[in-house]
Structures are given as structure tokens and as C-alpha cells.
CSV table of N, CA and C in Angstrom, one decimal:
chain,number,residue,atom,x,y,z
A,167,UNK,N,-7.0,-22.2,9.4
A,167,UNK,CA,-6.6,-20.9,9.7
A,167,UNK,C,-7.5,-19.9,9.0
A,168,UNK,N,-7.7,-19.2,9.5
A,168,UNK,CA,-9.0,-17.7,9.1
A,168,UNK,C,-7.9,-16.5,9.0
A,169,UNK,N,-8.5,-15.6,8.4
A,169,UNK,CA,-8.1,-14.0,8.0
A,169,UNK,C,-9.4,-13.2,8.0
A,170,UNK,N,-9.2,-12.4,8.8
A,170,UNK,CA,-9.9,-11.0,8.5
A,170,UNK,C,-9.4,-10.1,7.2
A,171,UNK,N,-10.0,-10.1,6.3
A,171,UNK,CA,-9.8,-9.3,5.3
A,171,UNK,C,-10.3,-7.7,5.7
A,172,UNK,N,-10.4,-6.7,5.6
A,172,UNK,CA,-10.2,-5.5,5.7
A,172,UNK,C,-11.2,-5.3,4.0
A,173,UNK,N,-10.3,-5.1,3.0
A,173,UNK,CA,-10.8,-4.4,1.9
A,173,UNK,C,-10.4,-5.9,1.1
A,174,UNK,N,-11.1,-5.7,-0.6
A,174,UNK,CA,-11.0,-6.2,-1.5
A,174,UNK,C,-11.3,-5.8,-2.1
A,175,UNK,N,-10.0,-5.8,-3.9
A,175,UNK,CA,-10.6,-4.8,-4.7
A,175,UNK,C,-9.9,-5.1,-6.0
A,176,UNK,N,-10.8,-5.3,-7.0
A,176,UNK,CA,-10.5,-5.5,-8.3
A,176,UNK,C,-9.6,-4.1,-9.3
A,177,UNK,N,-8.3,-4.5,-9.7
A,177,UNK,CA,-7.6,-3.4,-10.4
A,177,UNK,C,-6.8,-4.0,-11.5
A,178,UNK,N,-5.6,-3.2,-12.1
A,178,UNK,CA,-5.2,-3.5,-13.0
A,178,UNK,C,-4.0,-3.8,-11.6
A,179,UNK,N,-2.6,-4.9,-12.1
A,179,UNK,CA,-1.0,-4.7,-11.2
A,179,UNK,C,-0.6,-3.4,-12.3
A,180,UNK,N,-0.2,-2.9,-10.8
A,180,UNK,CA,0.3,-1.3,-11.3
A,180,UNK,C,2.0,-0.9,-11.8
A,181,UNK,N,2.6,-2.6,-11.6
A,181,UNK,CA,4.3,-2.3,-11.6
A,181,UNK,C,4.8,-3.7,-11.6
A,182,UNK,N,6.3,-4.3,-11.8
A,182,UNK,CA,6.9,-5.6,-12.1
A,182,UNK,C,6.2,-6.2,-13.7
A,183,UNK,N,6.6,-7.1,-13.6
A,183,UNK,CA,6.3,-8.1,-14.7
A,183,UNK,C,4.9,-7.9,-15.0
A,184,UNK,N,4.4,-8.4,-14.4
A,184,UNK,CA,2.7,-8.7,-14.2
A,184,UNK,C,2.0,-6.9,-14.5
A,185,UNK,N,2.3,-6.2,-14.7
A,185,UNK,CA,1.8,-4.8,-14.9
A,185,UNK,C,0.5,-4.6,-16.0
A,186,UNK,N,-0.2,-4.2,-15.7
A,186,UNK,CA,-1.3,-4.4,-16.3
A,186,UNK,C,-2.5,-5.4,-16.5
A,187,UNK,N,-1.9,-6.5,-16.1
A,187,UNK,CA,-2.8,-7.4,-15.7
A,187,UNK,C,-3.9,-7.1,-14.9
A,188,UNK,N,-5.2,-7.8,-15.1
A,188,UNK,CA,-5.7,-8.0,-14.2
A,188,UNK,C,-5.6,-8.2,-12.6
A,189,UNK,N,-6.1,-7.9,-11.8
A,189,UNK,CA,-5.7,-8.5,-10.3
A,189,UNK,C,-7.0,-8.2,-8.9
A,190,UNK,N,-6.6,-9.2,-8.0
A,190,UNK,CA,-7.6,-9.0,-6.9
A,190,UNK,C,-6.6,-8.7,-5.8
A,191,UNK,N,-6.6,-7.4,-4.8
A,191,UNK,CA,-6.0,-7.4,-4.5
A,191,UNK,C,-6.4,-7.8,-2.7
A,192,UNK,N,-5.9,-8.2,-1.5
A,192,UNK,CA,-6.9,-8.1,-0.5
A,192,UNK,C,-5.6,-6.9,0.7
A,193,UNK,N,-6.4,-6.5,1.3
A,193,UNK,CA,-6.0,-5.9,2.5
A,193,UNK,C,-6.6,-6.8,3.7
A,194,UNK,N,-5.9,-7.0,4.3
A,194,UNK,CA,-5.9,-7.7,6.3
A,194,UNK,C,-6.2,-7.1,7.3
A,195,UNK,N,-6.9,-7.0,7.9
A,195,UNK,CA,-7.0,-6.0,8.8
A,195,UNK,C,-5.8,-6.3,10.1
A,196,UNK,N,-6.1,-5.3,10.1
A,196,UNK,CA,-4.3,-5.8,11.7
A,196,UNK,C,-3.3,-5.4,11.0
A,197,UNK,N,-2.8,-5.3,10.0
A,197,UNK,CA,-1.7,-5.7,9.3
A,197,UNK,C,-1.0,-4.4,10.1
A,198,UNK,N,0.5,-4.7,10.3
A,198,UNK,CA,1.1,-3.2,11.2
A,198,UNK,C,1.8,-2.5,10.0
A,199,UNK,N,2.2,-2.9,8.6
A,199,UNK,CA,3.2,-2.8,7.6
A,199,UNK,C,2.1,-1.3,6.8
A,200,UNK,N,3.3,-0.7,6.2
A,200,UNK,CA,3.6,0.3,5.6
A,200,UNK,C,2.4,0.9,5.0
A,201,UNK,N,1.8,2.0,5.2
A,201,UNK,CA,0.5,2.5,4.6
A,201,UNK,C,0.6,3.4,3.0
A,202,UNK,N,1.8,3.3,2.9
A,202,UNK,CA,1.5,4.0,1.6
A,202,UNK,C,2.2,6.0,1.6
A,203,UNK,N,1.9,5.9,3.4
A,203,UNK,CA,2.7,7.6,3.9
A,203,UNK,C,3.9,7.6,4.1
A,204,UNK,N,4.8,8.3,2.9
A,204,UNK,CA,5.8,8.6,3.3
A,204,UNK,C,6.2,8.5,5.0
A,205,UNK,N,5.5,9.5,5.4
A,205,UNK,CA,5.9,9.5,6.7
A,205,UNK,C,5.7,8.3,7.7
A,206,UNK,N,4.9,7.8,7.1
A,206,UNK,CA,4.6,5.6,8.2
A,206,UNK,C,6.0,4.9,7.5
A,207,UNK,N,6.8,5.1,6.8
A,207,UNK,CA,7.8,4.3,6.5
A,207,UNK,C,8.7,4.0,7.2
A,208,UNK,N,9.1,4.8,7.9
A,208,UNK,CA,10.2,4.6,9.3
A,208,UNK,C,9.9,3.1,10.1
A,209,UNK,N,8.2,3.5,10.3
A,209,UNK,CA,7.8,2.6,11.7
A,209,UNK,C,7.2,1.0,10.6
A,210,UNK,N,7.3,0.8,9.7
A,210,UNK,CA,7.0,-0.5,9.0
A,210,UNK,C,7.6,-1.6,9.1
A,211,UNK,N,7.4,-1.7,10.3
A,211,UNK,CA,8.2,-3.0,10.2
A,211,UNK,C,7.3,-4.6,10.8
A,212,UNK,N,7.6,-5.4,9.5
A,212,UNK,CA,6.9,-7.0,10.1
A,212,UNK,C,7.0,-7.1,11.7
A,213,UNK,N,6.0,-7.9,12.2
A,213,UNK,CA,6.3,-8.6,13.2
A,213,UNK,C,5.3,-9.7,13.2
């Protein structure tokens, strides 16, 4: 199985347990789920 990754990007985890840690994070391209805009949160949903 393959993935189109989109973005990758080295940060600190920003929140949960793990906060502050190191992390790699990847983005998917395609992905239909939640952008981050208030206003995209209605329409987020898996499929």
C-alpha cells in the first residue's frame, strides 16, 4: 500500500501526554478531514 504525503514537518507535540516532545508530523494529500477553520468543522467528516 502507498500514500501520497502532502507536507512533512519536524515540531515539538503541541498537547496530551506526549507535549513537548519531539515529533514528525505527516499530512496526506486527499485527506477530506478538518483544516484547522473553524468554519471547515461542520463539513469534517471521515469517509
Amino acid at each position: 500500500m502507498t500514500y501520497s504525503i502532502k507536507e512533512m514537518f519536524y515540531t515539538l507535540q503541541g498537547e496530551g501526554a506526549h507535549a513537548g516532545r519531539p515529533a514528525v508530523f505527516c499530512r496526506f494529500s486527499g485527506c477530506n478531514l478538518w483544516t484547522g477553520r473553524e468554519s471547515d468543522r461542520a463539513g469534517a467528516v471521515c469517509r
